[in-house]
Amino acid sequence: MAAPRFAALTAAVLLSCGALLTAFVAAPAARPAAVSPAALGGAALAAPLAAHAEGDGVWIPALSAVGAGFAIGLAAIGSGVGQGIASGRCIDGISRQPEVADDLRGVLLLSLAFMESLTIYGLVIALVLLFANPLIK
């Protein structure tokens, strides 16, 4: 019973995303010029030099901001999934054996605190990359 409804909702979401994509993303006006492999190689060789250039180098702060976003995002996603699974298993255990609810609740709170500490480590890494970046001279 749920499979046809799931398929219909999935198709509706995909169609609406496709409609939004065509509405907001403009089609290319002309075919872009081909980039030679020599130009790509030169750009690849110049990128590390630009990252360490005095004054105009913005690569390290920009990539640090991207790294900070990944650090806090992955930490929050991993912790959220882990906390959801642990809470669900605890509720299943309490519903099967209500007499051990106090023991399970204590273990659950301790494990949730450990999982949240991992998210705080991700936040610390993100703050270090944003404000006390060791990569900038």
PDB file of C-alpha atoms in Angstrom:
ATOM      1  CA  MET A   1       0.000   0.000   0.000  1.00  0.00           C
ATOM      2  CA  ALA A   2       2.823   2.411   0.814  1.00  0.00           C
ATOM      3  CA  ALA A   3       4.920   1.574  -2.273  1.00  0.00           C
ATOM      4  CA  PRO A   4       2.614   3.210  -4.878  1.00  0.00           C
ATOM      5  CA  ARG A   5       2.192   6.276  -2.692  1.00  0.00           C
ATOM      6  CA  PHE A   6       5.959   6.482  -2.210  1.00  0.00           C
ATOM      7  CA  ALA A   7       6.543   6.161  -5.949  1.00  0.00           C
ATOM      8  CA  ALA A   8       3.960   8.847  -6.703  1.00  0.00           C
ATOM      9  CA  LEU A   9       5.438  11.244  -4.144  1.00  0.00           C
ATOM     10  CA  THR A  10       8.951  10.601  -5.425  1.00  0.00           C
ATOM     11  CA  ALA A  11       7.858  11.276  -9.000  1.00  0.00           C
ATOM     12  CA  ALA A  12       6.094  14.479  -7.923  1.00  0.00           C
ATOM     13  CA  VAL A  13       9.176  15.734  -6.084  1.00  0.00           C
ATOM     14  CA  LEU A  14      11.447  14.918  -9.028  1.00  0.00           C
ATOM     15  CA  LEU A  15       9.132  16.674 -11.474  1.00  0.00           C
ATOM     16  CA  SER A  16       8.866  19.765  -9.280  1.00  0.00           C
ATOM     17  CA  CYS A  17      12.663  19.876  -8.847  1.00  0.00           C
ATOM     18  CA  GLY A  18      13.069  19.594 -12.612  1.00  0.00           C
ATOM     19  CA  ALA A  19      10.584  22.427 -13.138  1.00  0.00           C
ATOM     20  CA  LEU A  20      12.417  24.622 -10.637  1.00  0.00           C
ATOM     21  CA  LEU A  21      15.734  23.782 -12.270  1.00  0.00           C
ATOM     22  CA  THR A  22      14.505  24.797 -15.713  1.00  0.00           C
ATOM     23  CA  ALA A  23      12.908  27.950 -14.303  1.00  0.00           C
ATOM     24  CA  PHE A  24      15.971  29.246 -12.477  1.00  0.00           C
ATOM     25  CA  VAL A  25      18.915  27.904 -14.470  1.00  0.00           C
ATOM     26  CA  ALA A  26      19.419  29.694 -17.763  1.00  0.00           C
ATOM     27  CA  ALA A  27      20.409  27.749 -20.837  1.00  0.00           C
ATOM     28  CA  PRO A  28      23.892  28.503 -22.136  1.00  0.00           C
ATOM     29  CA  ALA A  29      23.838  31.186 -24.826  1.00  0.00           C
ATOM     30  CA  ALA A  30      26.765  29.902 -26.822  1.00  0.00           C
ATOM     31  CA  ARG A  31      29.189  27.047 -26.691  1.00  0.00           C
ATOM     32  CA  PRO A  32      32.147  28.069 -24.532  1.00  0.00           C
ATOM     33  CA  ALA A  33      35.572  28.104 -26.082  1.00  0.00           C
ATOM     34  CA  ALA A  34      37.649  24.984 -25.572  1.00  0.00           C
ATOM     35  CA  VAL A  35      40.359  25.292 -22.932  1.00  0.00           C
ATOM     36  CA  SER A  36      43.705  23.896 -23.911  1.00  0.00           C
ATOM     37  CA  PRO A  37      45.405  21.366 -21.636  1.00  0.00           C
ATOM     38  CA  ALA A  38      48.402  23.685 -21.414  1.00  0.00           C
ATOM     39  CA  ALA A  39      46.243  26.429 -19.924  1.00  0.00           C
ATOM     40  CA  LEU A  40      44.773  24.006 -17.397  1.00  0.00           C
ATOM     41  CA  GLY A  41      48.249  22.809 -16.456  1.00  0.00           C
ATOM     42  CA  GLY A  42      49.449  26.388 -16.021  1.00  0.00           C
ATOM     43  CA  ALA A  43      46.455  27.193 -13.820  1.00  0.00           C
ATOM     44  CA  ALA A  44      47.118  24.096 -11.723  1.00  0.00           C
ATOM     45  CA  LEU A  45      50.736  25.140 -11.257  1.00  0.00           C
ATOM     46  CA  ALA A  46      49.814  28.741 -10.403  1.00  0.00           C
ATOM     47  CA  ALA A  47      47.097  27.925  -7.840  1.00  0.00           C
ATOM     48  CA  PRO A  48      49.470  27.012  -4.970  1.00  0.00           C
ATOM     49  CA  LEU A  49      51.523  30.141  -5.679  1.00  0.00           C
ATOM     50  CA  ALA A  50      48.392  32.295  -5.527  1.00  0.00           C
ATOM     51  CA  ALA A  51      47.402  30.694  -2.237  1.00  0.00           C
ATOM     52  CA  HIS A  52      50.611  31.860  -0.569  1.00  0.00           C
ATOM     53  CA  ALA A  53      50.891  35.218  -2.334  1.00  0.00           C
ATOM     54  CA  GLU A  54      51.069  38.271  -0.113  1.00  0.00           C
ATOM     55  CA  GLY A  55      48.049  40.547  -0.156  1.00  0.00           C
ATOM     56  CA  ASP A  56      46.038  39.076  -3.015  1.00  0.00           C
ATOM     57  CA  GLY A  57      45.974  35.429  -1.918  1.00  0.00           C
ATOM     58  CA  VAL A  58      42.432  34.480  -0.987  1.00  0.00           C
ATOM     59  CA  TRP A  59      42.632  30.739  -1.548  1.00  0.00           C
ATOM     60  CA  ILE A  60      43.514  29.706   1.991  1.00  0.00           C
ATOM     61  CA  PRO A  61      40.769  31.730   3.755  1.00  0.00           C
ATOM     62  CA  ALA A  62      38.212  30.661   1.158  1.00  0.00           C
ATOM     63  CA  LEU A  63      39.110  26.989   1.376  1.00  0.00           C
ATOM     64  CA  SER A  64      39.259  27.252   5.165  1.00  0.00           C
ATOM     65  CA  ALA A  65      35.672  28.496   5.167  1.00  0.00           C
ATOM     66  CA  VAL A  66      34.655  25.568   2.972  1.00  0.00           C
ATOM     67  CA  GLY A  67      36.515  23.170   5.272  1.00  0.00           C
ATOM     68  CA  ALA A  68      34.821  24.701   8.314  1.00  0.00           C
ATOM     69  CA  GLY A  69      31.443  24.199   6.691  1.00  0.00           C
ATOM     70  CA  PHE A  70      32.229  20.569   5.936  1.00  0.00           C
ATOM     71  CA  ALA A  71      33.562  20.010   9.465  1.00  0.00           C
ATOM     72  CA  ILE A  72      30.478  21.297  11.258  1.00  0.00           C
ATOM     73  CA  GLY A  73      28.082  19.846   8.682  1.00  0.00           C
ATOM     74  CA  LEU A  74      29.464  16.325   8.789  1.00  0.00           C
ATOM     75  CA  ALA A  75      29.767  16.409  12.571  1.00  0.00           C
ATOM     76  CA  ALA A  76      26.156  17.530  12.958  1.00  0.00           C
ATOM     77  CA  ILE A  77      24.819  15.006  10.447  1.00  0.00           C
ATOM     78  CA  GLY A  78      26.748  12.105  11.981  1.00  0.00           C
ATOM     79  CA  SER A  79      25.786  13.023  15.502  1.00  0.00           C
ATOM     80  CA  GLY A  80      22.142  13.554  14.568  1.00  0.00           C
ATOM     81  CA  VAL A  81      21.875  10.173  12.878  1.00  0.00           C
ATOM     82  CA  GLY A  82      23.609   8.444  15.790  1.00  0.00           C
ATOM     83  CA  GLN A  83      21.415  10.140  18.363  1.00  0.00           C
ATOM     84  CA  GLY A  84      18.294   9.230  16.427  1.00  0.00           C
ATOM     85  CA  ILE A  85      19.279   5.581  16.193  1.00  0.00           C
ATOM     86  CA  ALA A  86      20.252   5.419  19.883  1.00  0.00           C
ATOM     87  CA  SER A  87      17.026   7.092  20.997  1.00  0.00           C
ATOM     88  CA  GLY A  88      14.933   4.776  18.855  1.00  0.00           C
ATOM     89  CA  ARG A  89      16.645   1.698  20.212  1.00  0.00           C
ATOM     90  CA  CYS A  90      16.195   2.968  23.764  1.00  0.00           C
ATOM     91  CA  ILE A  91      12.479   3.508  23.197  1.00  0.00           C
ATOM     92  CA  ASP A  92      12.225  -0.008  21.735  1.00  0.00           C
ATOM     93  CA  GLY A  93      14.010  -1.413  24.792  1.00  0.00           C
ATOM     94  CA  ILE A  94      11.781   0.486  27.218  1.00  0.00           C
ATOM     95  CA  SER A  95       8.640  -0.636  25.385  1.00  0.00           C
ATOM     96  CA  ARG A  96       9.761  -4.277  25.584  1.00  0.00           C
ATOM     97  CA  GLN A  97      10.939  -4.206  29.201  1.00  0.00           C
ATOM     98  CA  PRO A  98       9.454  -1.248  31.124  1.00  0.00           C
ATOM     99  CA  GLU A  99      11.092  -2.366  34.371  1.00  0.00           C
ATOM    100  CA  VAL A 100      14.587  -1.428  33.109  1.00  0.00           C
ATOM    101  CA  ALA A 101      13.546   2.020  31.886  1.00  0.00           C
ATOM    102  CA  ASP A 102      15.681   3.853  34.470  1.00  0.00           C
ATOM    103  CA  ASP A 103      18.828   1.924  33.536  1.00  0.00           C
ATOM    104  CA  LEU A 104      18.260   2.427  29.821  1.00  0.00           C
ATOM    105  CA  ARG A 105      17.548   6.132  30.289  1.00  0.00           C
ATOM    106  CA  GLY A 106      20.823   6.643  32.139  1.00  0.00           C
ATOM    107  CA  VAL A 107      22.833   4.827  29.495  1.00  0.00           C
ATOM    108  CA  LEU A 108      21.012   6.741  26.766  1.00  0.00           C
ATOM    109  CA  LEU A 109      21.775  10.132  28.308  1.00  0.00           C
ATOM    110  CA  LEU A 110      25.426   9.232  28.746  1.00  0.00           C
ATOM    111  CA  SER A 111      25.741   8.038  25.145  1.00  0.00           C
ATOM    112  CA  LEU A 112      23.918  11.140  23.855  1.00  0.00           C
ATOM    113  CA  ALA A 113      26.401  13.318  25.755  1.00  0.00           C
ATOM    114  CA  PHE A 114      29.322  11.469  24.143  1.00  0.00           C
ATOM    115  CA  MET A 115      27.774  11.870  20.694  1.00  0.00           C
ATOM    116  CA  GLU A 116      27.180  15.562  21.268  1.00  0.00           C
ATOM    117  CA  SER A 117      30.806  15.995  22.320  1.00  0.00           C
ATOM    118  CA  LEU A 118      31.846  14.800  18.853  1.00  0.00           C
ATOM    119  CA  THR A 119      29.690  17.553  17.345  1.00  0.00           C
ATOM    120  CA  ILE A 120      31.369  20.081  19.624  1.00  0.00           C
ATOM    121  CA  TYR A 121      34.765  18.841  18.376  1.00  0.00           C
ATOM    122  CA  GLY A 122      33.594  19.576  14.825  1.00  0.00           C
ATOM    123  CA  LEU A 123      32.524  23.041  15.938  1.00  0.00           C
ATOM    124  CA  VAL A 124      35.945  23.641  17.513  1.00  0.00           C
ATOM    125  CA  ILE A 125      37.679  22.602  14.297  1.00  0.00           C
ATOM    126  CA  ALA A 126      35.419  24.922  12.306  1.00  0.00           C
ATOM    127  CA  LEU A 127      36.122  27.847  14.653  1.00  0.00           C
ATOM    128  CA  VAL A 128      39.864  27.222  14.484  1.00  0.00           C
ATOM    129  CA  LEU A 129      39.741  27.182  10.694  1.00  0.00           C
ATOM    130  CA  LEU A 130      37.742  30.412  10.621  1.00  0.00           C
ATOM    131  CA  PHE A 131      39.378  32.538  13.322  1.00  0.00           C
ATOM    132  CA  ALA A 132      42.758  31.077  14.305  1.00  0.00           C
ATOM    133  CA  ASN A 133      43.799  29.538  11.020  1.00  0.00           C
ATOM    134  CA  PRO A 134      47.190  27.842  11.362  1.00  0.00           C
ATOM    135  CA  LEU A 135      47.592  27.764   7.559  1.00  0.00           C
ATOM    136  CA  ILE A 136      47.871  31.539   7.243  1.00  0.00           C
ATOM    137  CA  LYS A 137      51.336  32.915   7.940  1.00  0.00           C
TER     138      LYS A 137
END
